[in-house]
Amino acid sequence: MPDARDASPYDALLLLSFGGPEGPDDVLPFLENVTRGRGIPKERLKEVGEHYFQFGGVSPINDQNRALLDALRKDFAEHGLDLPVYWGNRNWAPYLTDTLREMVTDGHRRILVLATSAYASYSGCRQYRENLADSLAALQAEGLELPKVDKLRHYFNHPGFLEPMIDGVLRSLADLPEDVRAGAHLAFSTHSIPTAAADSSGRPEDHGDGGAYVAEHLDVARLIADAVRERTGVDHPWQLVYQSRSGAPHIPWLEPDICDHLHERHAAGVPAVVIAPIGFVSDHMEVLYDLDTEARAKAEELGLPMRRSATVGDDPRFAAAVRDLVLERAAVERAEEVTPCALGALGASHNLCPVGCCPSRTPKPAAAGADSPYA
């Protein structure tokens, strides 16, 4: 990690996340924000809303972002990094445009962005960049001086992101009954996306079968499984699986689905399963509902012992990783020599998304990339 505590030329960090409802009255308006422009009927939104109503109409994601915000500020202060941290969401308050306006009003002109998505994909990277472009356009229309905005690189293989997940899997294995522990299967779960979106994820040279999205998740799964074997002496079988499919039935999405996978593993005689949600930074609604509710119910129906390991959340090691990424990118901007911190076979991700990276079906302006309309 860089030893310097110099974040220049950057003068602020923006935590950019998805957002979520914080009460029953918020659920439908939130879902309308998420699906705006897709023509999804209100009746379908009400069906999805039932997932939230099972938890009082509250998604945990906003509280988890508040906890991460506190962890980042605490880490920065303890390590002498003088960089204010703000928070904005794509789909619910605090909204991204409002937060960027506040940052500009506070005098910030060089802003780094940490998105709560660790991997390359349209929905996990470029869509955030499109949201940034929309917000910058709104501020420009208001006559405000626009800041220069850069996005931190993908951090899927940073040790500060990996180590908390490794520990989570180890704790989950230790929590299984001793007679099934050694034979437990590891199911590494992430959000399913359309196969077409997966195939075009990452830089153009990474496009192909599964693209960067699948390759990055496989690298993380392999790193965690290897670490578990080294620390326990047991070589647990594992597979990358998917959850939270939401598209039309005729459109191919990444498979296998986690519940189908549990059924198949049980039929194959696996004695227990640990589900590790490696595609998610925190235990938000898709983890609580799709894994802790639906997948757990399927495991109980099958009589299959199951544990779900923790996400990274506000782990201090993740906060330290963000600090490292900030200092790394600042040094790059100052044209200093930097050795990025990354594990696995893929190495450190690019700092600047190139043209053609994770393209959208309908081209839209995207900030913080080589094709950004904003200097």
Short mmCIF file of C-alpha atoms in Angstrom, two decimals:
data_model
loop_
_atom_site.label_atom_id
_atom_site.label_comp_id
_atom_site.label_asym_id
_atom_site.label_seq_id
_atom_site.Cartn_x
_atom_site.Cartn_y
_atom_site.Cartn_z
CA MET A 1 0.00 0.00 0.00
CA PRO A 2 1.23 3.56 -0.64
CA ASP A 3 2.81 5.07 2.48
CA ALA A 4 1.90 8.67 1.67
CA ARG A 5 -1.23 10.30 3.06
CA ASP A 6 -1.54 12.71 0.18
CA ALA A 7 -4.86 12.50 -1.64
CA SER A 8 -4.13 15.43 -3.95
CA PRO A 9 -5.35 16.36 -6.46
CA TYR A 10 -8.55 14.97 -4.98
CA ASP A 11 -10.41 16.97 -2.36
CA ALA A 12 -13.39 14.68 -1.58
CA LEU A 13 -14.64 11.09 -1.83
CA LEU A 14 -18.20 10.20 -2.84
CA LEU A 15 -19.71 6.90 -1.67
CA LEU A 16 -22.13 6.06 -4.48
CA SER A 17 -24.68 3.33 -3.87
CA PHE A 18 -28.01 1.93 -5.02
CA GLY A 19 -30.28 3.19 -2.25
CA GLY A 20 -33.33 1.56 -0.74
CA PRO A 21 -36.67 2.30 0.95
CA GLU A 22 -36.72 3.19 4.62
CA GLY A 23 -40.42 2.61 5.30
CA PRO A 24 -43.54 1.04 3.76
CA ASP A 25 -44.56 4.27 2.00
CA ASP A 26 -41.18 4.38 0.24
CA VAL A 27 -41.34 0.94 -1.36
CA LEU A 28 -43.39 1.57 -4.50
CA PRO A 29 -41.82 4.98 -5.31
CA PHE A 30 -38.38 3.41 -4.85
CA LEU A 31 -39.20 0.55 -7.23
CA GLU A 32 -40.56 3.06 -9.74
CA ASN A 33 -37.22 4.88 -9.57
CA VAL A 34 -35.30 1.64 -10.12
CA THR A 35 -37.39 0.55 -13.11
CA ARG A 36 -38.11 3.93 -14.71
CA GLY A 37 -38.22 3.70 -18.50
CA ARG A 38 -38.56 -0.09 -18.63
CA GLY A 39 -42.34 -0.23 -18.93
CA ILE A 40 -42.80 -2.62 -15.99
CA PRO A 41 -46.46 -2.77 -14.86
CA LYS A 42 -47.32 -1.45 -11.42
CA GLU A 43 -48.79 -4.83 -10.49
CA ARG A 44 -45.37 -6.45 -11.01
CA LEU A 45 -43.76 -3.76 -8.86
CA LYS A 46 -46.26 -4.52 -6.10
CA GLU A 47 -45.25 -8.20 -6.27
CA VAL A 48 -41.59 -7.28 -5.86
CA GLY A 49 -42.54 -4.86 -3.12
CA GLU A 50 -43.79 -7.78 -1.03
CA HIS A 51 -40.14 -8.77 -0.52
CA TYR A 52 -39.60 -5.43 1.24
CA PHE A 53 -42.86 -5.54 3.18
CA GLN A 54 -41.72 -8.81 4.78
CA PHE A 55 -39.02 -6.67 6.40
CA GLY A 56 -41.26 -3.78 7.39
CA GLY A 57 -40.80 -1.95 4.09
CA VAL A 58 -37.18 -1.19 4.99
CA SER A 59 -34.11 -2.19 3.02
CA PRO A 60 -31.02 -2.48 5.20
CA ILE A 61 -28.79 -0.94 2.53
CA ASN A 62 -29.03 2.67 3.69
CA ASP A 63 -28.10 1.83 7.28
CA GLN A 64 -25.25 -0.31 5.96
CA ASN A 65 -24.02 2.60 3.88
CA ARG A 66 -24.17 4.83 6.93
CA ALA A 67 -22.04 2.30 8.80
CA LEU A 68 -19.55 2.15 5.91
CA LEU A 69 -19.48 5.94 5.78
CA ASP A 70 -18.59 6.04 9.49
CA ALA A 71 -15.93 3.34 9.00
CA LEU A 72 -14.30 5.27 6.14
CA ARG A 73 -14.26 8.54 8.06
CA LYS A 74 -12.83 6.80 11.12
CA ASP A 75 -10.11 5.06 9.12
CA PHE A 76 -9.15 8.22 7.24
CA ALA A 77 -8.95 10.23 10.46
CA GLU A 78 -6.86 7.59 12.24
CA HIS A 79 -4.40 7.45 9.36
CA GLY A 80 -4.05 11.17 8.75
CA LEU A 81 -5.91 11.23 5.44
CA ASP A 82 -7.68 14.57 5.25
CA LEU A 83 -10.42 13.77 2.77
CA PRO A 84 -14.11 14.45 3.44
CA VAL A 85 -16.49 11.62 2.55
CA TYR A 86 -20.00 12.19 1.18
CA TRP A 87 -22.77 9.74 0.29
CA GLY A 88 -25.27 9.71 -2.59
CA ASN A 89 -27.62 7.09 -4.07
CA ARG A 90 -28.93 6.26 -7.51
CA ASN A 91 -32.50 5.45 -6.53
CA TRP A 92 -33.33 6.93 -3.12
CA ALA A 93 -32.39 9.68 -0.72
CA PRO A 94 -29.77 10.96 -0.37
CA TYR A 95 -29.94 11.30 -4.14
CA LEU A 96 -26.73 11.54 -6.16
CA THR A 97 -27.56 14.89 -7.78
CA ASP A 98 -28.32 16.48 -4.40
CA THR A 99 -25.06 15.16 -2.94
CA LEU A 100 -22.97 16.36 -5.88
CA ARG A 101 -24.63 19.78 -5.60
CA GLU A 102 -23.71 19.87 -1.92
CA MET A 103 -20.12 18.90 -2.72
CA VAL A 104 -19.81 21.65 -5.33
CA THR A 105 -21.36 24.19 -2.97
CA ASP A 106 -18.82 23.12 -0.34
CA GLY A 107 -16.06 23.98 -2.81
CA HIS A 108 -14.95 20.54 -4.00
CA ARG A 109 -13.62 20.35 -7.56
CA ARG A 110 -11.77 16.99 -7.79
CA ILE A 111 -13.97 14.15 -6.63
CA LEU A 112 -13.22 10.44 -6.38
CA VAL A 113 -16.14 8.00 -6.45
CA LEU A 114 -16.39 4.67 -4.63
CA ALA A 115 -19.27 2.61 -6.03
CA THR A 116 -20.67 -0.17 -3.87
CA SER A 117 -20.09 -2.68 -6.65
CA ALA A 118 -16.76 -4.47 -6.89
CA TYR A 119 -17.00 -5.98 -10.38
CA ALA A 120 -17.21 -4.96 -14.02
CA SER A 121 -20.66 -4.97 -15.64
CA TYR A 122 -23.13 -2.51 -17.08
CA SER A 123 -25.30 -2.40 -13.94
CA GLY A 124 -22.29 -2.53 -11.61
CA CYS A 125 -20.15 0.13 -13.28
CA ARG A 126 -21.27 1.90 -16.44
CA GLN A 127 -24.78 2.57 -15.15
CA TYR A 128 -23.25 4.35 -12.16
CA ARG A 129 -21.15 6.37 -14.62
CA GLU A 130 -24.28 7.22 -16.60
CA ASN A 131 -25.94 8.38 -13.39
CA LEU A 132 -22.93 10.59 -12.70
CA ALA A 133 -23.22 12.09 -16.18
CA ASP A 134 -26.94 12.77 -15.65
CA SER A 135 -26.21 14.51 -12.35
CA LEU A 136 -23.40 16.58 -13.82
CA ALA A 137 -25.70 17.63 -16.66
CA ALA A 138 -28.30 18.72 -14.10
CA LEU A 139 -25.74 20.81 -12.20
CA GLN A 140 -24.51 22.32 -15.45
CA ALA A 141 -28.07 23.33 -16.31
CA GLU A 142 -28.23 25.07 -12.92
CA GLY A 143 -25.14 27.10 -13.85
CA LEU A 144 -22.86 25.49 -11.28
CA GLU A 145 -19.15 25.01 -11.84
CA LEU A 146 -18.68 21.31 -12.56
CA PRO A 147 -16.15 19.23 -10.63
CA LYS A 148 -13.86 16.69 -12.31
CA VAL A 149 -15.08 13.25 -11.25
CA ASP A 150 -13.08 10.02 -11.32
CA LYS A 151 -14.15 6.54 -10.24
CA LEU A 152 -12.00 4.16 -8.19
CA ARG A 153 -11.04 0.96 -9.97
CA HIS A 154 -12.82 -2.35 -9.40
CA TYR A 155 -11.68 -3.78 -6.08
CA PHE A 156 -12.91 -7.39 -6.32
CA ASN A 157 -9.38 -8.79 -5.86
CA HIS A 158 -8.05 -6.33 -3.28
CA PRO A 159 -7.02 -8.21 -0.10
CA GLY A 160 -9.06 -5.81 2.02
CA PHE A 161 -12.17 -6.99 0.19
CA LEU A 162 -11.18 -10.66 0.08
CA GLU A 163 -9.99 -11.25 3.66
CA PRO A 164 -13.33 -10.47 5.35
CA MET A 165 -15.08 -12.86 2.97
CA ILE A 166 -12.52 -15.60 3.62
CA ASP A 167 -13.08 -15.20 7.36
CA GLY A 168 -16.83 -15.31 6.81
CA VAL A 169 -16.62 -18.64 5.00
CA LEU A 170 -14.36 -20.06 7.70
CA ARG A 171 -16.82 -19.00 10.41
CA SER A 172 -19.71 -20.54 8.50
CA LEU A 173 -17.86 -23.82 8.05
CA ALA A 174 -17.01 -23.90 11.76
CA ASP A 175 -20.70 -23.36 12.56
CA LEU A 176 -21.78 -26.47 10.64
CA PRO A 177 -22.24 -29.77 12.52
CA GLU A 178 -18.90 -31.52 12.74
CA ASP A 179 -20.10 -34.64 10.93
CA VAL A 180 -20.92 -32.68 7.72
CA ARG A 181 -18.29 -29.95 7.88
CA ALA A 182 -15.48 -31.60 5.93
CA GLY A 183 -17.79 -32.51 3.05
CA ALA A 184 -19.45 -29.11 2.80
CA HIS A 185 -19.83 -27.58 -0.66
CA LEU A 186 -19.09 -23.86 -1.17
CA ALA A 187 -21.61 -22.00 -3.34
CA PHE A 188 -20.22 -18.58 -4.31
CA SER A 189 -23.24 -16.45 -5.18
CA THR A 190 -23.61 -13.25 -7.17
CA HIS A 191 -26.32 -11.35 -8.98
CA SER A 192 -27.44 -12.97 -12.22
CA ILE A 193 -27.42 -10.69 -15.26
CA PRO A 194 -28.42 -11.31 -18.89
CA THR A 195 -25.80 -13.43 -20.64
CA ALA A 196 -25.52 -10.74 -23.32
CA ALA A 197 -24.58 -8.19 -20.64
CA ALA A 198 -22.08 -10.60 -19.10
CA ASP A 199 -20.48 -11.36 -22.47
CA SER A 200 -19.89 -7.65 -23.13
CA SER A 201 -18.70 -6.76 -19.62
CA GLY A 202 -15.28 -5.22 -19.07
CA ARG A 203 -12.89 -3.84 -21.66
CA PRO A 204 -13.55 -4.79 -25.29
CA GLU A 205 -10.60 -7.22 -25.17
CA ASP A 206 -12.28 -8.97 -22.23
CA HIS A 207 -15.56 -9.52 -24.07
CA GLY A 208 -16.59 -13.08 -24.84
CA ASP A 209 -18.22 -15.96 -22.98
CA GLY A 210 -19.14 -14.41 -19.63
CA GLY A 211 -16.85 -11.44 -20.16
CA ALA A 212 -15.03 -9.78 -17.29
CA TYR A 213 -18.05 -10.23 -14.99
CA VAL A 214 -17.80 -14.01 -14.83
CA ALA A 215 -13.98 -14.07 -15.00
CA GLU A 216 -13.67 -11.72 -12.02
CA HIS A 217 -16.14 -13.67 -9.89
CA LEU A 218 -14.42 -16.96 -10.73
CA ASP A 219 -11.08 -15.47 -9.71
CA VAL A 220 -12.51 -14.34 -6.37
CA ALA A 221 -14.17 -17.71 -5.74
CA ARG A 222 -10.92 -19.51 -6.51
CA LEU A 223 -8.93 -17.22 -4.20
CA ILE A 224 -11.36 -17.79 -1.31
CA ALA A 225 -11.52 -21.56 -1.85
CA ASP A 226 -7.71 -21.75 -1.97
CA ALA A 227 -7.41 -19.72 1.24
CA VAL A 228 -9.95 -21.95 2.99
CA ARG A 229 -7.99 -25.05 1.93
CA GLU A 230 -4.72 -23.52 3.17
CA ARG A 231 -6.20 -22.60 6.56
CA THR A 232 -8.26 -25.73 7.21
CA GLY A 233 -6.44 -28.44 5.29
CA VAL A 234 -9.73 -29.39 3.60
CA ASP A 235 -10.27 -28.99 -0.14
CA HIS A 236 -13.96 -28.07 -0.35
CA PRO A 237 -15.66 -28.40 -3.76
CA TRP A 238 -17.12 -25.12 -4.99
CA GLN A 239 -19.11 -23.50 -7.78
CA LEU A 240 -20.10 -20.00 -8.88
CA VAL A 241 -23.90 -19.64 -8.77
CA TYR A 242 -26.38 -16.85 -9.37
CA GLN A 243 -29.41 -15.26 -7.73
CA SER A 244 -31.93 -12.44 -8.02
CA ARG A 245 -32.91 -12.92 -11.66
CA SER A 246 -35.53 -10.34 -12.62
CA GLY A 247 -35.75 -10.34 -16.41
CA ALA A 248 -38.26 -11.65 -18.93
CA PRO A 249 -38.30 -15.48 -19.09
CA HIS A 250 -37.31 -15.58 -22.79
CA ILE A 251 -34.06 -13.65 -22.21
CA PRO A 252 -31.10 -15.87 -21.19
CA TRP A 253 -29.54 -14.99 -17.83
CA LEU A 254 -26.52 -16.46 -16.07
CA GLU A 255 -27.15 -19.81 -14.38
CA PRO A 256 -27.38 -21.95 -12.27
CA ASP A 257 -29.81 -20.30 -9.90
CA ILE A 258 -28.90 -20.80 -6.25
CA CYS A 259 -32.08 -22.71 -5.38
CA ASP A 260 -31.69 -25.02 -8.39
CA HIS A 261 -28.08 -25.52 -7.38
CA LEU A 262 -29.05 -26.53 -3.83
CA HIS A 263 -31.46 -29.10 -5.23
CA GLU A 264 -28.80 -30.49 -7.58
CA ARG A 265 -26.11 -30.65 -4.88
CA HIS A 266 -28.48 -32.38 -2.48
CA ALA A 267 -29.35 -34.96 -5.15
CA ALA A 268 -25.62 -35.54 -5.66
CA GLY A 269 -25.21 -36.42 -1.97
CA VAL A 270 -23.52 -33.26 -0.70
CA PRO A 271 -23.93 -33.23 3.13
CA ALA A 272 -23.95 -29.44 3.65
CA VAL A 273 -23.55 -26.11 1.83
CA VAL A 274 -22.02 -22.77 2.71
CA ILE A 275 -23.36 -19.92 0.56
CA ALA A 276 -20.89 -17.06 0.17
CA PRO A 277 -22.45 -13.93 -1.39
CA ILE A 278 -19.23 -12.68 -3.02
CA GLY A 279 -21.06 -10.42 -5.47
CA PHE A 280 -22.41 -8.12 -2.77
CA VAL A 281 -20.67 -5.54 -0.60
CA SER A 282 -23.29 -5.65 2.18
CA ASP A 283 -26.24 -7.69 3.48
CA HIS A 284 -28.90 -5.73 1.62
CA MET A 285 -32.34 -6.91 0.50
CA GLU A 286 -31.22 -9.32 -2.22
CA VAL A 287 -29.06 -11.12 0.33
CA LEU A 288 -31.73 -11.13 3.03
CA TYR A 289 -34.55 -12.25 0.76
CA ASP A 290 -32.97 -14.37 -1.98
CA LEU A 291 -30.49 -16.15 0.29
CA ASP A 292 -31.65 -15.87 3.91
CA THR A 293 -35.31 -16.40 2.99
CA GLU A 294 -35.74 -18.28 -0.31
CA ALA A 295 -32.50 -20.27 -0.41
CA ARG A 296 -32.75 -21.10 3.29
CA ALA A 297 -36.31 -22.33 2.81
CA LYS A 298 -35.17 -24.53 -0.07
CA ALA A 299 -32.34 -25.98 2.03
CA GLU A 300 -34.73 -26.71 4.90
CA GLU A 301 -37.17 -28.35 2.49
CA LEU A 302 -34.34 -30.60 1.27
CA GLY A 303 -33.02 -31.30 4.77
CA LEU A 304 -29.69 -29.85 3.67
CA PRO A 305 -27.62 -28.11 6.39
CA MET A 306 -26.82 -24.60 5.10
CA ARG A 307 -24.94 -21.58 6.37
CA ARG A 308 -24.69 -18.18 4.72
CA SER A 309 -21.42 -16.34 5.23
CA ALA A 310 -21.18 -12.61 5.83
CA THR A 311 -20.55 -9.90 3.28
CA VAL A 312 -17.78 -7.34 3.76
CA GLY A 313 -19.99 -4.51 5.02
CA ASP A 314 -18.13 -1.99 7.17
CA ASP A 315 -15.24 -4.31 8.06
CA PRO A 316 -12.20 -2.16 9.00
CA ARG A 317 -10.09 -4.05 6.45
CA PHE A 318 -12.41 -2.91 3.70
CA ALA A 319 -12.23 0.69 4.92
CA ALA A 320 -8.43 0.37 4.85
CA ALA A 321 -8.64 -1.01 1.31
CA VAL A 322 -10.62 2.05 0.21
CA ARG A 323 -7.96 4.28 1.73
CA ASP A 324 -5.34 2.34 -0.21
CA LEU A 325 -7.31 2.69 -3.44
CA VAL A 326 -7.70 6.45 -2.89
CA LEU A 327 -3.97 6.94 -2.30
CA GLU A 328 -3.13 4.70 -5.25
CA ARG A 329 -5.33 6.66 -7.65
CA ALA A 330 -4.10 10.00 -6.30
CA ALA A 331 -0.49 8.93 -6.91
CA VAL A 332 -1.41 7.87 -10.47
CA GLU A 333 -2.94 11.29 -11.09
CA ARG A 334 0.29 12.89 -9.87
CA ALA A 335 2.19 10.72 -12.41
CA GLU A 336 4.00 8.82 -9.66
CA GLU A 337 5.03 5.19 -9.98
CA VAL A 338 2.52 2.91 -8.28
CA THR A 339 2.32 -0.83 -7.67
CA PRO A 340 -1.41 -1.60 -7.35
CA CYS A 341 -2.46 -4.05 -4.65
CA ALA A 342 -4.32 -7.00 -6.20
CA LEU A 343 -4.41 -10.77 -5.73
CA GLY A 344 -5.24 -13.55 -8.16
CA ALA A 345 -4.68 -14.14 -11.83
CA LEU A 346 -6.30 -11.02 -13.27
CA GLY A 347 -4.23 -8.28 -11.65
CA ALA A 348 -5.41 -4.78 -10.88
CA SER A 349 -8.31 -3.42 -12.90
CA HIS A 350 -8.04 -0.34 -15.12
CA ASN A 351 -8.33 3.11 -13.56
CA LEU A 352 -10.14 4.62 -16.54
CA CYS A 353 -12.94 2.71 -18.25
CA PRO A 354 -12.08 2.60 -21.97
CA VAL A 355 -14.44 3.21 -24.86
CA GLY A 356 -16.62 0.12 -25.34
CA CYS A 357 -16.33 -1.00 -21.71
CA CYS A 358 -19.58 -2.59 -20.44
CA PRO A 359 -21.71 -0.96 -23.17
CA SER A 360 -25.39 -0.24 -22.72
CA ARG A 361 -28.06 -1.34 -25.19
CA THR A 362 -28.99 2.31 -25.71
CA PRO A 363 -25.85 4.49 -25.76
CA LYS A 364 -25.90 7.22 -23.11
CA PRO A 365 -23.26 9.67 -21.88
CA ALA A 366 -21.17 8.28 -19.02
CA ALA A 367 -18.82 10.27 -16.79
CA ALA A 368 -15.49 9.13 -15.32
CA GLY A 369 -14.34 7.19 -18.36
CA ALA A 370 -12.41 7.62 -21.58
CA ASP A 371 -15.67 8.48 -23.35
CA SER A 372 -16.82 11.02 -20.76
CA PRO A 373 -18.27 14.27 -22.13
CA TYR A 374 -16.94 16.00 -19.03
CA ALA A 375 -13.22 16.77 -18.84
#
